[in-house]
């Protein structure tokens, strides 16, 4: 359609362009002469009626166009018109190519007069069908535009509003006509208006529609942010020329809120899943706190910190009480000392957290590692006292918009406080956020409490385990000993590895290395019980195989449940149930492996027995390291199989190594490879023994920390020949005097004259007892090392027993005298009899202490 000129200067004379209104309403004209016949026939009449001008001129219009039944009436009307009367009416007509009347035209007939004064008529014809179609289209357009529940705008080519519907006016105020001539800048903020204008221009220029353009703004008189979805499409005239852009807007605020809530719910679920996967992987309190903040920042908040009670970190126990409040007050009513253990920020220039009201006036922000207190009446202290979340708004001019102070509650105990903060510009915390904050804090609190309980048990087990290991560097006759014990990492808990060096009579030494299966406090307790049992059995001077057999019985007794048990209420529990429930794990804990070796420095022979442990390693001078072929036997606690002994002669200068599997076995390599590496590390045993230990630990890369490591190494030295006196005596009375003479001569050769009198007296007593109560040949042996040991052997099996003699008894005081004058004494079985021995300390140059008169008289 052509544009309507606004002023006379805007008038443009031109032919009717395509798409004129006349094209839509199909207006035609023709004229009738004074004779009632058609004189003129327009081109539009040709289109409307389908008859050319040549065919129409000179024809009677009534006869040609009107149905036969209407022609009489039509002729009367035509006569009236030719008499000068105007007429308007609806006249049916026959459409082109049809034999029946199916058209309806509205005809306006105006009388006319020719130049000769003759009467005629000018007829204007409009196709009624076209008019009705236009009327219907207009009505439909008005209904769609005016009654639409969506906001509707029609922009002109200058991007001003040409028309708005009532729905749009309801939202933005006024009547629909009031919005004509406005632009998008009258409704939207500058950034959003520019986005909208750019989209309008693009649609007007390209014709490509825009769908679901998201626009954010506020309605007049409201501060609520609204979200609209805008659809734009170009509008064309009848000739196809663009005349503007139509826009349909839908308020999608609720949909946006629902989508945002759904997104928040998905985010919260994702955070909880991440928290489950990432929080609690460590049994360290500070690490667990940092894991919580790694999850929360920046996925949930912009700033966060964790404070834990100082008492928890120092190992103090939580006070008794029920409920978070009661437990919390035990730490000081919410104002006890706390330590800032973690802080995280997603803002590069953010300072340390300073929550309003939670820092004393003039105090600096709390740094990580700093111990502090919250003021008693502060929101943070209140959150700790009540075990309830506190929402704390930010201060004016502060970077922080709001803070959630969330107490960390585990098993009705408040263990600390976590603060989540969002900076200005971030979305405020909602109820869902509060619930998520509580859940995150609770999960971390449980992990922290578990870590606290684990650390307590671990420390106790560690103290127990260390207390059971030999203190310092053990000493033994004829051996140079070095040992190492490396505990596993915190993650592997306390293990059951142990080693021991036990001095036996006759300057012999028992070397023990064992490993209890299992970890934790129970493994450490089991290790202590077995180690004590080993020491007790060793002091009985049993053979190595006998020691392990007795130890196996002890282990099975410790690990096996009772035949039946009783519940706390006194009910009898079947032995099968008791075994499979309460005691199932106990039997596993008391399974252990052990190597027991006894070294005699006089004979330089070592006897081994093995209970399922790794074989000892021997390195002889100039030779490669060798795994000793000691039958491994079954682990302790299994039972059913006897243990075998292997006795080997160990050359002077050899190196013997006992160890646990943590030294040679790990996930990174198989056991065989670890044993080869261990033997290779012992290739140069000449260096000092302490250096050999360090070299082995360094070469085997024992920092993997998967298991405890025990390493016991001994370099064989033996007693020199001149440090041993060994004699055989016949079974006759004069052997007592002969024994005194031999002992005196040997002590004089060793420059031990200070011990001659005591040794002569005690040797006389032991040889006399051997003659009186023993059997077979008598053997006397003196050994000089760090102490002096005297041994008297005979073939009798009866062990001497110390007793108190009565006043009237003439004898029975010999062993009392031995016990009084010696540092230690005892007896042991031998393959062919027994040995009674005593031990004396070597003089330190100041003379040995003689027994007092009271001590001597106490024997009578």
PDB file of N, CA, C and O in Angstrom, residues 799-842:
ATOM      1  N   UNK A 799      66.982 -80.743  87.700  1.00  0.00           N
ATOM      2  CA  UNK A 799      67.365 -79.341  87.765  1.00  0.00           C
ATOM      3  C   UNK A 799      67.529 -78.903  89.211  1.00  0.00           C
ATOM      4  O   UNK A 799      66.762 -79.317  90.096  1.00  0.00           O
ATOM      5  N   UNK A 800      68.562 -78.115  89.488  1.00  0.00           N
ATOM      6  CA  UNK A 800      68.765 -77.638  90.866  1.00  0.00           C
ATOM      7  C   UNK A 800      67.625 -76.722  91.303  1.00  0.00           C
ATOM      8  O   UNK A 800      67.052 -75.997  90.500  1.00  0.00           O
ATOM      9  N   UNK A 801      67.287 -76.779  92.601  1.00  0.00           N
ATOM     10  CA  UNK A 801      66.195 -75.966  93.133  1.00  0.00           C
ATOM     11  C   UNK A 801      66.696 -75.229  94.363  1.00  0.00           C
ATOM     12  O   UNK A 801      67.192 -75.833  95.303  1.00  0.00           O
ATOM     13  N   UNK A 802      66.545 -73.958  94.333  1.00  0.00           N
ATOM     14  CA  UNK A 802      66.997 -73.144  95.465  1.00  0.00           C
ATOM     15  C   UNK A 802      65.971 -73.266  96.594  1.00  0.00           C
ATOM     16  O   UNK A 802      64.774 -73.149  96.356  1.00  0.00           O
ATOM     17  N   UNK A 803      66.474 -73.508  97.836  1.00  0.00           N
ATOM     18  CA  UNK A 803      65.587 -73.595  98.991  1.00  0.00           C
ATOM     19  C   UNK A 803      66.278 -72.952 100.183  1.00  0.00           C
ATOM     20  O   UNK A 803      67.474 -72.697 100.184  1.00  0.00           O
ATOM     21  N   UNK A 804      65.434 -72.628 101.199  1.00  0.00           N
ATOM     22  CA  UNK A 804      65.987 -72.045 102.414  1.00  0.00           C
ATOM     23  C   UNK A 804      66.280 -73.165 103.419  1.00  0.00           C
ATOM     24  O   UNK A 804      65.394 -73.930 103.788  1.00  0.00           O
ATOM     25  N   UNK A 805      67.575 -73.222 103.853  1.00  0.00           N
ATOM     26  CA  UNK A 805      67.978 -74.273 104.795  1.00  0.00           C
ATOM     27  C   UNK A 805      67.536 -73.933 106.209  1.00  0.00           C
ATOM     28  O   UNK A 805      67.514 -72.764 106.605  1.00  0.00           O
ATOM     29  N   UNK A 806      67.185 -74.994 106.974  1.00  0.00           N
ATOM     30  CA  UNK A 806      66.829 -74.799 108.381  1.00  0.00           C
ATOM     31  C   UNK A 806      68.100 -74.583 109.206  1.00  0.00           C
ATOM     32  O   UNK A 806      69.210 -74.894 108.772  1.00  0.00           O
ATOM     33  N   UNK A 807      67.917 -74.081 110.405  1.00  0.00           N
ATOM     34  CA  UNK A 807      69.081 -73.785 111.244  1.00  0.00           C
ATOM     35  C   UNK A 807      69.878 -75.037 111.572  1.00  0.00           C
ATOM     36  O   UNK A 807      71.114 -74.987 111.769  1.00  0.00           O
ATOM     37  N   UNK A 808      69.185 -76.181 111.624  1.00  0.00           N
ATOM     38  CA  UNK A 808      69.860 -77.420 112.005  1.00  0.00           C
ATOM     39  C   UNK A 808      70.464 -78.140 110.811  1.00  0.00           C
ATOM     40  O   UNK A 808      71.169 -79.143 110.994  1.00  0.00           O
ATOM     41  N   UNK A 809      70.179 -77.634 109.569  1.00  0.00           N
ATOM     42  CA  UNK A 809      70.714 -78.296 108.386  1.00  0.00           C
ATOM     43  C   UNK A 809      72.189 -77.980 108.219  1.00  0.00           C
ATOM     44  O   UNK A 809      72.627 -76.830 108.413  1.00  0.00           O
ATOM     45  N   UNK A 810      72.956 -79.034 107.832  1.00  0.00           N
ATOM     46  CA  UNK A 810      74.371 -78.816 107.598  1.00  0.00           C
ATOM     47  C   UNK A 810      74.659 -78.311 106.202  1.00  0.00           C
ATOM     48  O   UNK A 810      75.713 -77.752 105.929  1.00  0.00           O
ATOM     49  N   UNK A 811      73.739 -78.524 105.239  1.00  0.00           N
ATOM     50  CA  UNK A 811      73.919 -78.071 103.853  1.00  0.00           C
ATOM     51  C   UNK A 811      72.671 -77.373 103.344  1.00  0.00           C
ATOM     52  O   UNK A 811      71.807 -76.940 104.116  1.00  0.00           O
ATOM     53  N   UNK A 812      72.607 -77.231 102.016  1.00  0.00           N
ATOM     54  CA  UNK A 812      71.430 -76.601 101.409  1.00  0.00           C
ATOM     55  C   UNK A 812      71.565 -75.120 101.219  1.00  0.00           C
ATOM     56  O   UNK A 812      70.574 -74.449 100.867  1.00  0.00           O
ATOM     57  N   UNK A 813      72.790 -74.583 101.477  1.00  0.00           N
ATOM     58  CA  UNK A 813      72.945 -73.134 101.340  1.00  0.00           C
ATOM     59  C   UNK A 813      73.803 -72.749 100.134  1.00  0.00           C
ATOM     60  O   UNK A 813      74.094 -71.584  99.922  1.00  0.00           O
ATOM     61  N   UNK A 814      74.200 -73.723  99.319  1.00  0.00           N
ATOM     62  CA  UNK A 814      75.088 -73.430  98.206  1.00  0.00           C
ATOM     63  C   UNK A 814      74.444 -72.518  97.161  1.00  0.00           C
ATOM     64  O   UNK A 814      75.046 -71.524  96.744  1.00  0.00           O
ATOM     65  N   UNK A 815      73.237 -72.856  96.722  1.00  0.00           N
ATOM     66  CA  UNK A 815      72.580 -72.033  95.687  1.00  0.00           C
ATOM     67  C   UNK A 815      72.187 -70.662  96.233  1.00  0.00           C
ATOM     68  O   UNK A 815      72.146 -69.692  95.480  1.00  0.00           O
ATOM     69  N   UNK A 816      71.906 -70.594  97.567  1.00  0.00           N
ATOM     70  CA  UNK A 816      71.649 -69.269  98.131  1.00  0.00           C
ATOM     71  C   UNK A 816      72.903 -68.406  98.046  1.00  0.00           C
ATOM     72  O   UNK A 816      72.835 -67.219  97.754  1.00  0.00           O
ATOM     73  N   UNK A 817      74.027 -69.022  98.281  1.00  0.00           N
ATOM     74  CA  UNK A 817      75.281 -68.286  98.183  1.00  0.00           C
ATOM     75  C   UNK A 817      75.561 -67.869  96.747  1.00  0.00           C
ATOM     76  O   UNK A 817      76.015 -66.757  96.490  1.00  0.00           O
ATOM     77  N   UNK A 818      75.254 -68.761  95.797  1.00  0.00           N
ATOM     78  CA  UNK A 818      75.446 -68.413  94.381  1.00  0.00           C
ATOM     79  C   UNK A 818      74.554 -67.230  94.004  1.00  0.00           C
ATOM     80  O   UNK A 818      74.977 -66.282  93.340  1.00  0.00           O
ATOM     81  N   UNK A 819      73.294 -67.284  94.417  1.00  0.00           N
ATOM     82  CA  UNK A 819      72.384 -66.185  94.105  1.00  0.00           C
ATOM     83  C   UNK A 819      72.792 -64.887  94.750  1.00  0.00           C
ATOM     84  O   UNK A 819      72.555 -63.799  94.195  1.00  0.00           O
ATOM     85  N   UNK A 820      73.384 -64.966  95.951  1.00  0.00           N
ATOM     86  CA  UNK A 820      73.774 -63.748  96.644  1.00  0.00           C
ATOM     87  C   UNK A 820      75.012 -63.104  96.033  1.00  0.00           C
ATOM     88  O   UNK A 820      75.082 -61.883  95.899  1.00  0.00           O
ATOM     89  N   UNK A 821      75.963 -63.900  95.619  1.00  0.00           N
ATOM     90  CA  UNK A 821      77.238 -63.344  95.174  1.00  0.00           C
ATOM     91  C   UNK A 821      77.284 -63.059  93.661  1.00  0.00           C
ATOM     92  O   UNK A 821      78.161 -62.322  93.213  1.00  0.00           O
ATOM     93  N   UNK A 822      76.395 -63.666  92.868  1.00  0.00           N
ATOM     94  CA  UNK A 822      76.467 -63.486  91.407  1.00  0.00           C
ATOM     95  C   UNK A 822      75.467 -62.427  90.949  1.00  0.00           C
ATOM     96  O   UNK A 822      74.496 -62.112  91.646  1.00  0.00           O
ATOM     97  N   UNK A 823      75.715 -61.914  89.766  1.00  0.00           N
ATOM     98  CA  UNK A 823      74.765 -60.971  89.153  1.00  0.00           C
ATOM     99  C   UNK A 823      73.543 -61.708  88.647  1.00  0.00           C
ATOM    100  O   UNK A 823      72.430 -61.161  88.635  1.00  0.00           O
ATOM    101  N   UNK A 824      73.700 -62.944  88.196  1.00  0.00           N
ATOM    102  CA  UNK A 824      72.587 -63.767  87.750  1.00  0.00           C
ATOM    103  C   UNK A 824      73.044 -65.203  87.749  1.00  0.00           C
ATOM    104  O   UNK A 824      74.240 -65.500  87.640  1.00  0.00           O
ATOM    105  N   UNK A 825      72.090 -66.116  87.888  1.00  0.00           N
ATOM    106  CA  UNK A 825      72.423 -67.540  87.841  1.00  0.00           C
ATOM    107  C   UNK A 825      71.206 -68.304  87.331  1.00  0.00           C
ATOM    108  O   UNK A 825      70.086 -67.808  87.279  1.00  0.00           O
ATOM    109  N   UNK A 826      71.412 -69.553  86.939  1.00  0.00           N
ATOM    110  CA  UNK A 826      70.308 -70.346  86.444  1.00  0.00           C
ATOM    111  C   UNK A 826      70.796 -71.681  85.954  1.00  0.00           C
ATOM    112  O   UNK A 826      71.980 -72.032  86.095  1.00  0.00           O
ATOM    113  N   UNK A 827      69.870 -72.439  85.377  1.00  0.00           N
ATOM    114  CA  UNK A 827      70.218 -73.742  84.826  1.00  0.00           C
ATOM    115  C   UNK A 827      69.380 -73.962  83.578  1.00  0.00           C
ATOM    116  O   UNK A 827      68.287 -73.399  83.421  1.00  0.00           O
ATOM    117  N   UNK A 828      69.892 -74.810  82.708  1.00  0.00           N
ATOM    118  CA  UNK A 828      69.177 -75.135  81.490  1.00  0.00           C
ATOM    119  C   UNK A 828      69.459 -76.560  81.082  1.00  0.00           C
ATOM    120  O   UNK A 828      70.485 -77.134  81.450  1.00  0.00           O
ATOM    121  N   UNK A 829      68.525 -77.083  80.301  1.00  0.00           N
ATOM    122  CA  UNK A 829      68.723 -78.439  79.823  1.00  0.00           C
ATOM    123  C   UNK A 829      69.682 -78.434  78.637  1.00  0.00           C
ATOM    124  O   UNK A 829      69.760 -77.457  77.888  1.00  0.00           O
ATOM    125  N   UNK A 830      70.377 -79.538  78.471  1.00  0.00           N
ATOM    126  CA  UNK A 830      71.231 -79.739  77.302  1.00  0.00           C
ATOM    127  C   UNK A 830      70.842 -81.078  76.688  1.00  0.00           C
ATOM    128  O   UNK A 830      70.129 -81.874  77.315  1.00  0.00           O
ATOM    129  N   UNK A 831      71.300 -81.331  75.459  1.00  0.00           N
ATOM    130  CA  UNK A 831      70.939 -82.636  74.845  1.00  0.00           C
ATOM    131  C   UNK A 831      71.341 -83.840  75.680  1.00  0.00           C
ATOM    132  O   UNK A 831      70.728 -84.904  75.581  1.00  0.00           O
ATOM    133  N   UNK A 832      72.360 -83.688  76.542  1.00  0.00           N
ATOM    134  CA  UNK A 832      72.823 -84.840  77.336  1.00  0.00           C
ATOM    135  C   UNK A 832      72.946 -84.496  78.812  1.00  0.00           C
ATOM    136  O   UNK A 832      73.864 -84.913  79.493  1.00  0.00           O
ATOM    137  N   UNK A 833      72.023 -83.701  79.334  1.00  0.00           N
ATOM    138  CA  UNK A 833      72.074 -83.385  80.755  1.00  0.00           C
ATOM    139  C   UNK A 833      71.584 -81.983  81.036  1.00  0.00           C
ATOM    140  O   UNK A 833      70.586 -81.521  80.485  1.00  0.00           O
ATOM    141  N   UNK A 834      72.368 -81.270  81.877  1.00  0.00           N
ATOM    142  CA  UNK A 834      71.974 -79.910  82.253  1.00  0.00           C
ATOM    143  C   UNK A 834      73.224 -79.082  82.448  1.00  0.00           C
ATOM    144  O   UNK A 834      74.357 -79.599  82.576  1.00  0.00           O
ATOM    145  N   UNK A 835      73.039 -77.775  82.514  1.00  0.00           N
ATOM    146  CA  UNK A 835      74.117 -76.817  82.757  1.00  0.00           C
ATOM    147  C   UNK A 835      73.640 -75.838  83.817  1.00  0.00           C
ATOM    148  O   UNK A 835      72.545 -75.261  83.702  1.00  0.00           O
ATOM    149  N   UNK A 836      74.460 -75.685  84.861  1.00  0.00           N
ATOM    150  CA  UNK A 836      74.193 -74.675  85.890  1.00  0.00           C
ATOM    151  C   UNK A 836      75.234 -73.587  85.704  1.00  0.00           C
ATOM    152  O   UNK A 836      76.423 -73.865  85.560  1.00  0.00           O
ATOM    153  N   UNK A 837      74.779 -72.345  85.730  1.00  0.00           N
ATOM    154  CA  UNK A 837      75.694 -71.241  85.423  1.00  0.00           C
ATOM    155  C   UNK A 837      75.452 -70.058  86.360  1.00  0.00           C
ATOM    156  O   UNK A 837      74.388 -69.941  86.968  1.00  0.00           O
ATOM    157  N   UNK A 838      76.465 -69.219  86.440  1.00  0.00           N
ATOM    158  CA  UNK A 838      76.311 -67.917  87.117  1.00  0.00           C
ATOM    159  C   UNK A 838      77.109 -66.888  86.330  1.00  0.00           C
ATOM    160  O   UNK A 838      78.007 -67.222  85.546  1.00  0.00           O
ATOM    161  N   UNK A 839      76.769 -65.638  86.574  1.00  0.00           N
ATOM    162  CA  UNK A 839      77.360 -64.537  85.821  1.00  0.00           C
ATOM    163  C   UNK A 839      77.813 -63.458  86.798  1.00  0.00           C
ATOM    164  O   UNK A 839      77.117 -63.140  87.776  1.00  0.00           O
ATOM    165  N   UNK A 840      78.999 -62.897  86.525  1.00  0.00           N
ATOM    166  CA  UNK A 840      79.554 -61.819  87.351  1.00  0.00           C
ATOM    167  C   UNK A 840      79.933 -60.648  86.460  1.00  0.00           C
ATOM    168  O   UNK A 840      80.412 -60.837  85.329  1.00  0.00           O
ATOM    169  N   UNK A 841      79.728 -59.468  86.986  1.00  0.00           N
ATOM    170  CA  UNK A 841      80.161 -58.270  86.260  1.00  0.00           C
ATOM    171  C   UNK A 841      81.665 -58.145  86.361  1.00  0.00           C
ATOM    172  O   UNK A 841      82.280 -58.488  87.380  1.00  0.00           O
ATOM    173  N   UNK A 842      82.290 -57.658  85.300  1.00  0.00           N
ATOM    174  CA  UNK A 842      83.732 -57.449  85.311  1.00  0.00           C
ATOM    175  C   UNK A 842      84.061 -56.271  86.205  1.00  0.00           C
ATOM    176  O   UNK A 842      83.307 -55.287  86.274  1.00  0.00           O
TER     177      UNK A 842
END
